[in-house]
JSON list of C-alpha atoms in Angstrom, two decimals:
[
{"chain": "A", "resi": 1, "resn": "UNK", "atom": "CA", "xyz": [234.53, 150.81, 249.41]},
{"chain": "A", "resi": 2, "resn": "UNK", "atom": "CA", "xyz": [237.55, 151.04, 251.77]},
{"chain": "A", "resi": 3, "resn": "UNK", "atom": "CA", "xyz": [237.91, 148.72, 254.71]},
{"chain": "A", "resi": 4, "resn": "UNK", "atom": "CA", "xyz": [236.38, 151.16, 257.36]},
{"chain": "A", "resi": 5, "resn": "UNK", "atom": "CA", "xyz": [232.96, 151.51, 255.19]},
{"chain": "A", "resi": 6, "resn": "UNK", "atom": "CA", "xyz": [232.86, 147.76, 255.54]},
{"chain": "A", "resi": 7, "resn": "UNK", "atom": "CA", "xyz": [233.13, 147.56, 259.11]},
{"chain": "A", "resi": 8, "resn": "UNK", "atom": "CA", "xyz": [230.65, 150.18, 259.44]},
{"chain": "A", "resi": 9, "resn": "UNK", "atom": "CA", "xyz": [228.09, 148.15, 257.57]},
{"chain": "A", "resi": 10, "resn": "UNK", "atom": "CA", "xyz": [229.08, 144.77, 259.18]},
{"chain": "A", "resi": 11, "resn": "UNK", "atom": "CA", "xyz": [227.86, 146.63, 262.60]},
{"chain": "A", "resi": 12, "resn": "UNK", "atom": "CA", "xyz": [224.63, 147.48, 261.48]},
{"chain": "A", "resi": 13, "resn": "UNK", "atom": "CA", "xyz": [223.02, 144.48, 262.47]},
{"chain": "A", "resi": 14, "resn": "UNK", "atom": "CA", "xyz": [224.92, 144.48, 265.79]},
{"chain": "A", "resi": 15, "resn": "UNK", "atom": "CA", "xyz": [223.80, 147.29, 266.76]},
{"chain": "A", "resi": 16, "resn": "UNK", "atom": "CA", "xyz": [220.03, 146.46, 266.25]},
{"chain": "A", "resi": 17, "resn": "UNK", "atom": "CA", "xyz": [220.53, 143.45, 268.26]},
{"chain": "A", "resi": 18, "resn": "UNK", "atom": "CA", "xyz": [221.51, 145.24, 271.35]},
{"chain": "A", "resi": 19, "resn": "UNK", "atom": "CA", "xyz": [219.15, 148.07, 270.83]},
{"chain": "A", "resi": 20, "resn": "UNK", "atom": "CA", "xyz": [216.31, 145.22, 271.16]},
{"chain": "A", "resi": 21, "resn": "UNK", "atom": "CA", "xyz": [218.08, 143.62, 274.16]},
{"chain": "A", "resi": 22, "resn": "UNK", "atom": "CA", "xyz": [218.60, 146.95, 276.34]},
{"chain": "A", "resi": 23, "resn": "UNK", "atom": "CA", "xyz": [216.06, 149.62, 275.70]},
{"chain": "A", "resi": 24, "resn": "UNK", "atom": "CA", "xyz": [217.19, 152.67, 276.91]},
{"chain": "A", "resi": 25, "resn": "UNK", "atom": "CA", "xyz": [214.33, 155.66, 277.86]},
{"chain": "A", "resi": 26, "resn": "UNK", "atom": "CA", "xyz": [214.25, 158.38, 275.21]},
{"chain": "A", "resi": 27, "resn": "UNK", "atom": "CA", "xyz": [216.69, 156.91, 273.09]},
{"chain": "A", "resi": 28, "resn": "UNK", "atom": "CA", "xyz": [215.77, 156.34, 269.21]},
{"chain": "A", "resi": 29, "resn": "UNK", "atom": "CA", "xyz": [217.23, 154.13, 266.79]},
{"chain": "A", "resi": 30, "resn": "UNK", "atom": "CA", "xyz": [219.29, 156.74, 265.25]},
{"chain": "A", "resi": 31, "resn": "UNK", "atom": "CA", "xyz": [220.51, 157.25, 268.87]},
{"chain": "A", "resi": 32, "resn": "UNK", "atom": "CA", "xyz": [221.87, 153.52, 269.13]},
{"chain": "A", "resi": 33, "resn": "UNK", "atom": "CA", "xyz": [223.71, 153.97, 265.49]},
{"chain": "A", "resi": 34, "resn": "UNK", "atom": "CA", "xyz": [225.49, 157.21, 266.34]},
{"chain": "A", "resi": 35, "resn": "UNK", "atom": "CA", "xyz": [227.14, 155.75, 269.40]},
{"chain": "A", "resi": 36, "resn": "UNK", "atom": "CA", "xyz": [227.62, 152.35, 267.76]},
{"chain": "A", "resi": 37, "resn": "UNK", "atom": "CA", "xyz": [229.37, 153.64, 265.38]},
{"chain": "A", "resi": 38, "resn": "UNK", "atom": "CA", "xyz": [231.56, 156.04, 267.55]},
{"chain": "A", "resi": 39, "resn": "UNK", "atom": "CA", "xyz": [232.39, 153.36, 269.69]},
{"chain": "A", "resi": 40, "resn": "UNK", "atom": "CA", "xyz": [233.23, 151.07, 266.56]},
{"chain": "A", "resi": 41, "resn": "UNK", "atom": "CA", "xyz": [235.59, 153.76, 265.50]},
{"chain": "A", "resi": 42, "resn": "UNK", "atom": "CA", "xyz": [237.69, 154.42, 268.50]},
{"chain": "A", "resi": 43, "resn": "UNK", "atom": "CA", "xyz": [238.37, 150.32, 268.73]},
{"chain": "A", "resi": 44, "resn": "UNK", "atom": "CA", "xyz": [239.55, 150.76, 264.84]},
{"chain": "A", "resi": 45, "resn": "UNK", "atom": "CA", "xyz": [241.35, 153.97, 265.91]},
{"chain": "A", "resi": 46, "resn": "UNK", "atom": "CA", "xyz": [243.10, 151.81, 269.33]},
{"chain": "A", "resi": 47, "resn": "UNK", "atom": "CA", "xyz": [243.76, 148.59, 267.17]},
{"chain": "A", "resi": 48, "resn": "UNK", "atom": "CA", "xyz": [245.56, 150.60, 264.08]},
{"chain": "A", "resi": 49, "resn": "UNK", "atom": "CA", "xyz": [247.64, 152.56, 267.28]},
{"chain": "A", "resi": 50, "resn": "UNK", "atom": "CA", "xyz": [248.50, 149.59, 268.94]},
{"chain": "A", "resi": 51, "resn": "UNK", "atom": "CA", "xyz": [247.31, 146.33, 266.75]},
{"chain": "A", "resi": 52, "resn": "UNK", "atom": "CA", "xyz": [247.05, 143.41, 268.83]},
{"chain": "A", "resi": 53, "resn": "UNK", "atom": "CA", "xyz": [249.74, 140.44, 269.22]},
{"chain": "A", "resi": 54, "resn": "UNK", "atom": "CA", "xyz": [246.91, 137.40, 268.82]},
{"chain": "A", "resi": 55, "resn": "UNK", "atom": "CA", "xyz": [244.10, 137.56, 265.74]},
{"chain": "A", "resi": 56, "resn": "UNK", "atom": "CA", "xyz": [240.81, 138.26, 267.58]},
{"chain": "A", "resi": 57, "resn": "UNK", "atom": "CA", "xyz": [237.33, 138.71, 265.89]},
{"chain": "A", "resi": 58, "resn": "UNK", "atom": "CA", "xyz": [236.49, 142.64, 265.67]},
{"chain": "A", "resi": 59, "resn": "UNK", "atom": "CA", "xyz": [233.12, 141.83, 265.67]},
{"chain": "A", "resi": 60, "resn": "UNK", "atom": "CA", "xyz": [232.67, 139.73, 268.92]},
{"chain": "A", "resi": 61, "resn": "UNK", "atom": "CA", "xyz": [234.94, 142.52, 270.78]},
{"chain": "A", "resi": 62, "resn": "UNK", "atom": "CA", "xyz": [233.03, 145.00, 269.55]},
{"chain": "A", "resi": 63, "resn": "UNK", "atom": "CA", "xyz": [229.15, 143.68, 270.44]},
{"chain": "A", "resi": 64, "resn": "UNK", "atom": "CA", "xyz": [230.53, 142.99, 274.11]},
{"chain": "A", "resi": 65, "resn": "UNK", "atom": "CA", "xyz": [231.95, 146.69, 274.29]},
{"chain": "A", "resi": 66, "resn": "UNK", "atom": "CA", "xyz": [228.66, 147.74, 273.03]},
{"chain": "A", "resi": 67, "resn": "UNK", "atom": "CA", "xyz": [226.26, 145.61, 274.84]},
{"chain": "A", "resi": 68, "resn": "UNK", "atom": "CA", "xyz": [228.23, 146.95, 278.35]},
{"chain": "A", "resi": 69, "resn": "UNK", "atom": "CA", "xyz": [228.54, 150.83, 277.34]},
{"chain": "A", "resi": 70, "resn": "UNK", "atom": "CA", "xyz": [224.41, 150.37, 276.76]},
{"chain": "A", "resi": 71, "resn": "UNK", "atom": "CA", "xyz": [223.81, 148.66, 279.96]},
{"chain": "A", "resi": 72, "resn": "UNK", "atom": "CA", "xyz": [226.25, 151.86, 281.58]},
{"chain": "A", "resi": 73, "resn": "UNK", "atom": "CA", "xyz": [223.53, 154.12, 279.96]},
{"chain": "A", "resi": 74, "resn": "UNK", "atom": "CA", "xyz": [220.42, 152.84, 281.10]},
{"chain": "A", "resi": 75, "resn": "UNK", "atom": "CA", "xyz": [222.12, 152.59, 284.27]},
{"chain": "A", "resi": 76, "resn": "UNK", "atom": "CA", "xyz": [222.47, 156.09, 284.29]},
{"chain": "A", "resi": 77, "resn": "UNK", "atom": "CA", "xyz": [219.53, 156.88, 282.81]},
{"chain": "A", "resi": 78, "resn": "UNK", "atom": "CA", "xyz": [217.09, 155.33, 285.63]},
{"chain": "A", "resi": 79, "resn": "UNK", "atom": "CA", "xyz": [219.39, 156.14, 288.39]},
{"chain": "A", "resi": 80, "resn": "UNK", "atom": "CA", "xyz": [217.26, 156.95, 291.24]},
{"chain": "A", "resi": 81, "resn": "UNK", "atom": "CA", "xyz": [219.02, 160.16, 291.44]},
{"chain": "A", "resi": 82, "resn": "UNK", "atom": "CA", "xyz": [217.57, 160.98, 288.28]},
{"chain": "A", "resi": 83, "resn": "UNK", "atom": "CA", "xyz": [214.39, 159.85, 288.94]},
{"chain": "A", "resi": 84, "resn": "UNK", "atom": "CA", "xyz": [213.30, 163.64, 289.22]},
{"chain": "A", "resi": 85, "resn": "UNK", "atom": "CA", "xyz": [213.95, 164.42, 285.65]},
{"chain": "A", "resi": 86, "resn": "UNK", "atom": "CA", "xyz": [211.64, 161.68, 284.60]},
{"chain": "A", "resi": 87, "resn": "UNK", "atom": "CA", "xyz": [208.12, 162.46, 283.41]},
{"chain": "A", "resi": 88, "resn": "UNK", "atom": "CA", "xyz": [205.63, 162.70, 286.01]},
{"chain": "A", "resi": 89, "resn": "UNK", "atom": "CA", "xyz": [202.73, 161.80, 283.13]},
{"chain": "A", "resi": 90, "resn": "UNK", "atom": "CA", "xyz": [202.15, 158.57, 280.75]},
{"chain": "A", "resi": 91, "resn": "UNK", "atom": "CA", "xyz": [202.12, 158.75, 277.48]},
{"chain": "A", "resi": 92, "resn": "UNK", "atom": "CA", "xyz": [198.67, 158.32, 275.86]},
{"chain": "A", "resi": 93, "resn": "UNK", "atom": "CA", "xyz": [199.39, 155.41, 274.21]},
{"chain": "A", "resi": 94, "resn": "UNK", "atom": "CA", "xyz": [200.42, 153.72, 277.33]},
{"chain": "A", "resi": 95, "resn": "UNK", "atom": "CA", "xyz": [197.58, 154.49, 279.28]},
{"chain": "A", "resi": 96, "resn": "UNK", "atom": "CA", "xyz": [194.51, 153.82, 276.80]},
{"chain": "A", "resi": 97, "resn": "UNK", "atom": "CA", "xyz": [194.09, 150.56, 277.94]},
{"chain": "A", "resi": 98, "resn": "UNK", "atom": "CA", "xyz": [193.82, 151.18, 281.35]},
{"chain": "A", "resi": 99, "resn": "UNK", "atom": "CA", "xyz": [190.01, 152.30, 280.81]},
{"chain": "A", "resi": 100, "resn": "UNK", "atom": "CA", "xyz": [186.94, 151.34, 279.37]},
{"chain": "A", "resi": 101, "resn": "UNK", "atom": "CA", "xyz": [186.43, 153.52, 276.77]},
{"chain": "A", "resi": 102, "resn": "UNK", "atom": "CA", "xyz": [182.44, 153.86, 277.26]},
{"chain": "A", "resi": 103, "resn": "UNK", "atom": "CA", "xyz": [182.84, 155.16, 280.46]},
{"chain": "A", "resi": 104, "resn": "UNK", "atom": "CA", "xyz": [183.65, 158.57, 281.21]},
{"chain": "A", "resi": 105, "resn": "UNK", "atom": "CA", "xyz": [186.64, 159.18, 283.65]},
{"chain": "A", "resi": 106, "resn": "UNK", "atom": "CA", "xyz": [184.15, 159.66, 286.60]},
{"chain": "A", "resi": 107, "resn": "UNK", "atom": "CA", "xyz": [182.64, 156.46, 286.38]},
{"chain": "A", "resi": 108, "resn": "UNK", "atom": "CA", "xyz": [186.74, 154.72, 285.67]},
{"chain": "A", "resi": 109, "resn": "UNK", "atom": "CA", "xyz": [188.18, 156.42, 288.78]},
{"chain": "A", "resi": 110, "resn": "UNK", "atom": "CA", "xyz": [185.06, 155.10, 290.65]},
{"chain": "A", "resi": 111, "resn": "UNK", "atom": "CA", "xyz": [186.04, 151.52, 289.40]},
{"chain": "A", "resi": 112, "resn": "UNK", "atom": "CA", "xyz": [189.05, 151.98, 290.42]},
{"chain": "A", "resi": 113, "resn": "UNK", "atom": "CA", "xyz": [187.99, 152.91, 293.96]},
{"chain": "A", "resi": 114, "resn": "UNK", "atom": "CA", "xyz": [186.10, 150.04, 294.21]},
{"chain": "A", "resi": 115, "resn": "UNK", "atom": "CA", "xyz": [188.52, 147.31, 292.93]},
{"chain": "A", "resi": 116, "resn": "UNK", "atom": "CA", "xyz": [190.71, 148.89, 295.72]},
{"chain": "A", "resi": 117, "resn": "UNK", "atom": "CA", "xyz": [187.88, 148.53, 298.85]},
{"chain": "A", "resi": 118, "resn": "UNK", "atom": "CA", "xyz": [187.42, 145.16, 297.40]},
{"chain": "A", "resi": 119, "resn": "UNK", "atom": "CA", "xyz": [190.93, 143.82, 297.50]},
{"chain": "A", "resi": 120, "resn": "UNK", "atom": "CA", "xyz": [190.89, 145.15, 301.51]},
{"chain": "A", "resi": 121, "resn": "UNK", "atom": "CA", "xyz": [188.23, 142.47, 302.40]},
{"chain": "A", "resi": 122, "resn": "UNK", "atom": "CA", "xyz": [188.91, 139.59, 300.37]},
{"chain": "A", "resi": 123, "resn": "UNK", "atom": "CA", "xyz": [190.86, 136.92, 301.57]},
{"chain": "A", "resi": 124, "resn": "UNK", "atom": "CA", "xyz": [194.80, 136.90, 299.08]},
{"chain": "A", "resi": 125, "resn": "UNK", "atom": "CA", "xyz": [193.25, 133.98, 297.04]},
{"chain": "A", "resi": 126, "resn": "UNK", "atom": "CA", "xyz": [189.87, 135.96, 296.62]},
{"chain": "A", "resi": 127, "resn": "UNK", "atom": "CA", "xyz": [191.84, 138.29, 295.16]},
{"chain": "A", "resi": 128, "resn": "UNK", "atom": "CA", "xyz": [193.92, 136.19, 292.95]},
{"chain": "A", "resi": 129, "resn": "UNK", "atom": "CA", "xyz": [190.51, 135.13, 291.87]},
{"chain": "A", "resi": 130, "resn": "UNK", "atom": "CA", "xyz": [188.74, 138.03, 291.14]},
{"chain": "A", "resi": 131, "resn": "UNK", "atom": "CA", "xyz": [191.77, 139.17, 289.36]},
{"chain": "A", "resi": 132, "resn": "UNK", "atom": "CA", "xyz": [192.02, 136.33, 286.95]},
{"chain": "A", "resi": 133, "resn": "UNK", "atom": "CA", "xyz": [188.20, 136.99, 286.63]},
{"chain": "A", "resi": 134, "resn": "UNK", "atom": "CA", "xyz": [188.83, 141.12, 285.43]},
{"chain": "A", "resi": 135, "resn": "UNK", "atom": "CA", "xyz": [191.22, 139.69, 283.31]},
{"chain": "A", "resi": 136, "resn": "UNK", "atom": "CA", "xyz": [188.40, 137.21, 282.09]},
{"chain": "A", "resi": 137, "resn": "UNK", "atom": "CA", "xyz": [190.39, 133.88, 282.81]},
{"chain": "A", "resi": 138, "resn": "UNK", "atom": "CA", "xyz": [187.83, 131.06, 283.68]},
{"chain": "A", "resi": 139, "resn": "UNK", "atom": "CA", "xyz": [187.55, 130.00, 287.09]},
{"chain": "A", "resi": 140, "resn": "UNK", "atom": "CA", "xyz": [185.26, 127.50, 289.31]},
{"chain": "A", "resi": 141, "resn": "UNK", "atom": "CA", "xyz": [181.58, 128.69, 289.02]},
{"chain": "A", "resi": 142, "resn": "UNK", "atom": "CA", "xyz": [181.14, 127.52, 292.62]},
{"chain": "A", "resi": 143, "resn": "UNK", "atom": "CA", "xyz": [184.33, 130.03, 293.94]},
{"chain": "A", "resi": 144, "resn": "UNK", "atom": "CA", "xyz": [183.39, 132.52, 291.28]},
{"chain": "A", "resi": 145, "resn": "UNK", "atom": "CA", "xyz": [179.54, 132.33, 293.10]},
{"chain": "A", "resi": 146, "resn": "UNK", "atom": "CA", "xyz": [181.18, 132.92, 296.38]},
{"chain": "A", "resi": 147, "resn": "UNK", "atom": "CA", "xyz": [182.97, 136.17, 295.03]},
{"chain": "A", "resi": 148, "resn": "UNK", "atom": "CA", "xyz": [180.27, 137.54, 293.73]},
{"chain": "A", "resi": 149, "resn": "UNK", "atom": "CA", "xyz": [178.20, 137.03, 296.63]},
{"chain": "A", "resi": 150, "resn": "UNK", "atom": "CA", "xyz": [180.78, 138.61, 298.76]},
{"chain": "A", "resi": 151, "resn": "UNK", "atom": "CA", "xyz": [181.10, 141.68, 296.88]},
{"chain": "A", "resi": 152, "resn": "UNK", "atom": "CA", "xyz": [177.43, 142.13, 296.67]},
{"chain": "A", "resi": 153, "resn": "UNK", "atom": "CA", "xyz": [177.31, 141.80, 300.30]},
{"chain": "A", "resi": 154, "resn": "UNK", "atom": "CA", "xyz": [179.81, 144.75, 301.19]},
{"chain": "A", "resi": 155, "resn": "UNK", "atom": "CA", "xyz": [177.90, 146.85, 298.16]},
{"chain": "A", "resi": 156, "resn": "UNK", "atom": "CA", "xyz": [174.65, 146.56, 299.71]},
{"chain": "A", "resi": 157, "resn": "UNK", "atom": "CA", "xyz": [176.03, 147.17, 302.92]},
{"chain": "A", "resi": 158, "resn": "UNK", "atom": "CA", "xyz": [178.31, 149.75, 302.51]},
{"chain": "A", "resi": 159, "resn": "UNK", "atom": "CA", "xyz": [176.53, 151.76, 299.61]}
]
């Protein structure tokens, strides 16, 4: 194995680091290695053209090159003037929690139509509380009594 393989290798794990550290949309692993690696051989190309006058780690050099040319491309890749080539949809995977699954989509956008009438009359630490209690935290019975009452109130009244 010549000296280039070597490096190559060596910048494996580099490269995985970084990937996990600045995830750029669209981008798979494979992705991350190609341009690793390009990058890693242009700085071998550069140093055998002009080799430098002081002994420097390769390595180190090479993960802060990296780590800046990723944060350029996620930059670029969530620039708001490229917001319009982003997907207007969510992946299915992201979205299946959003729902109760034994409800039918009727019966989750009228949830969600509710939660929103209900966050217009309660008071900002109501809210905080009634989140914390959809996200089944335990709070005060007494204050949890309160918001119940409330929303029972503007049910009856409104419905």
């Amino acid at each position: 194995m010549d000296q280039l393989e070597i490096m190559l290798k060596k910048i494996a794990p580099i490269i995985m680091n970084c990937q996990k550290k600045t995830a750029i949309p669209s981008w798979e692993l494979d992705d991350y290695m190609q341009e690793g690696m390009i990058i890693a051989l242009e700085m071998y190309h550069q140093i055998l053209l002009n080799p430098p006058n002081t002994p420097f780690n390769f390595y180190v050099y090479f993960k802060v090159k990296f780590s800046c040319y990723l944060i350029d491309q996620h930059r670029k890749a969530t620039a708001f003037k490229r917001k319009f080539d982003q997907l207007d949809y969510y992946e299915l995977s992201e979205t299946i929690n959003l729902f109760d699954q034994r409800q039918n989509v009727s019966e989750n956008v009228m949830y969600d139509l509710l939660c929103q009438e209900i966050h217009l009359f309660l008071t900002p630490e109501e809210v905080r509380l009634f989140e914390a209690l959809k996200r089944g935290e335990k709070i005060d019975r007494n204050q949890k009594y309160r918001i119940k009452k409330k929303i029972m109130d503007y049910i009856k009244r409104y419905w």
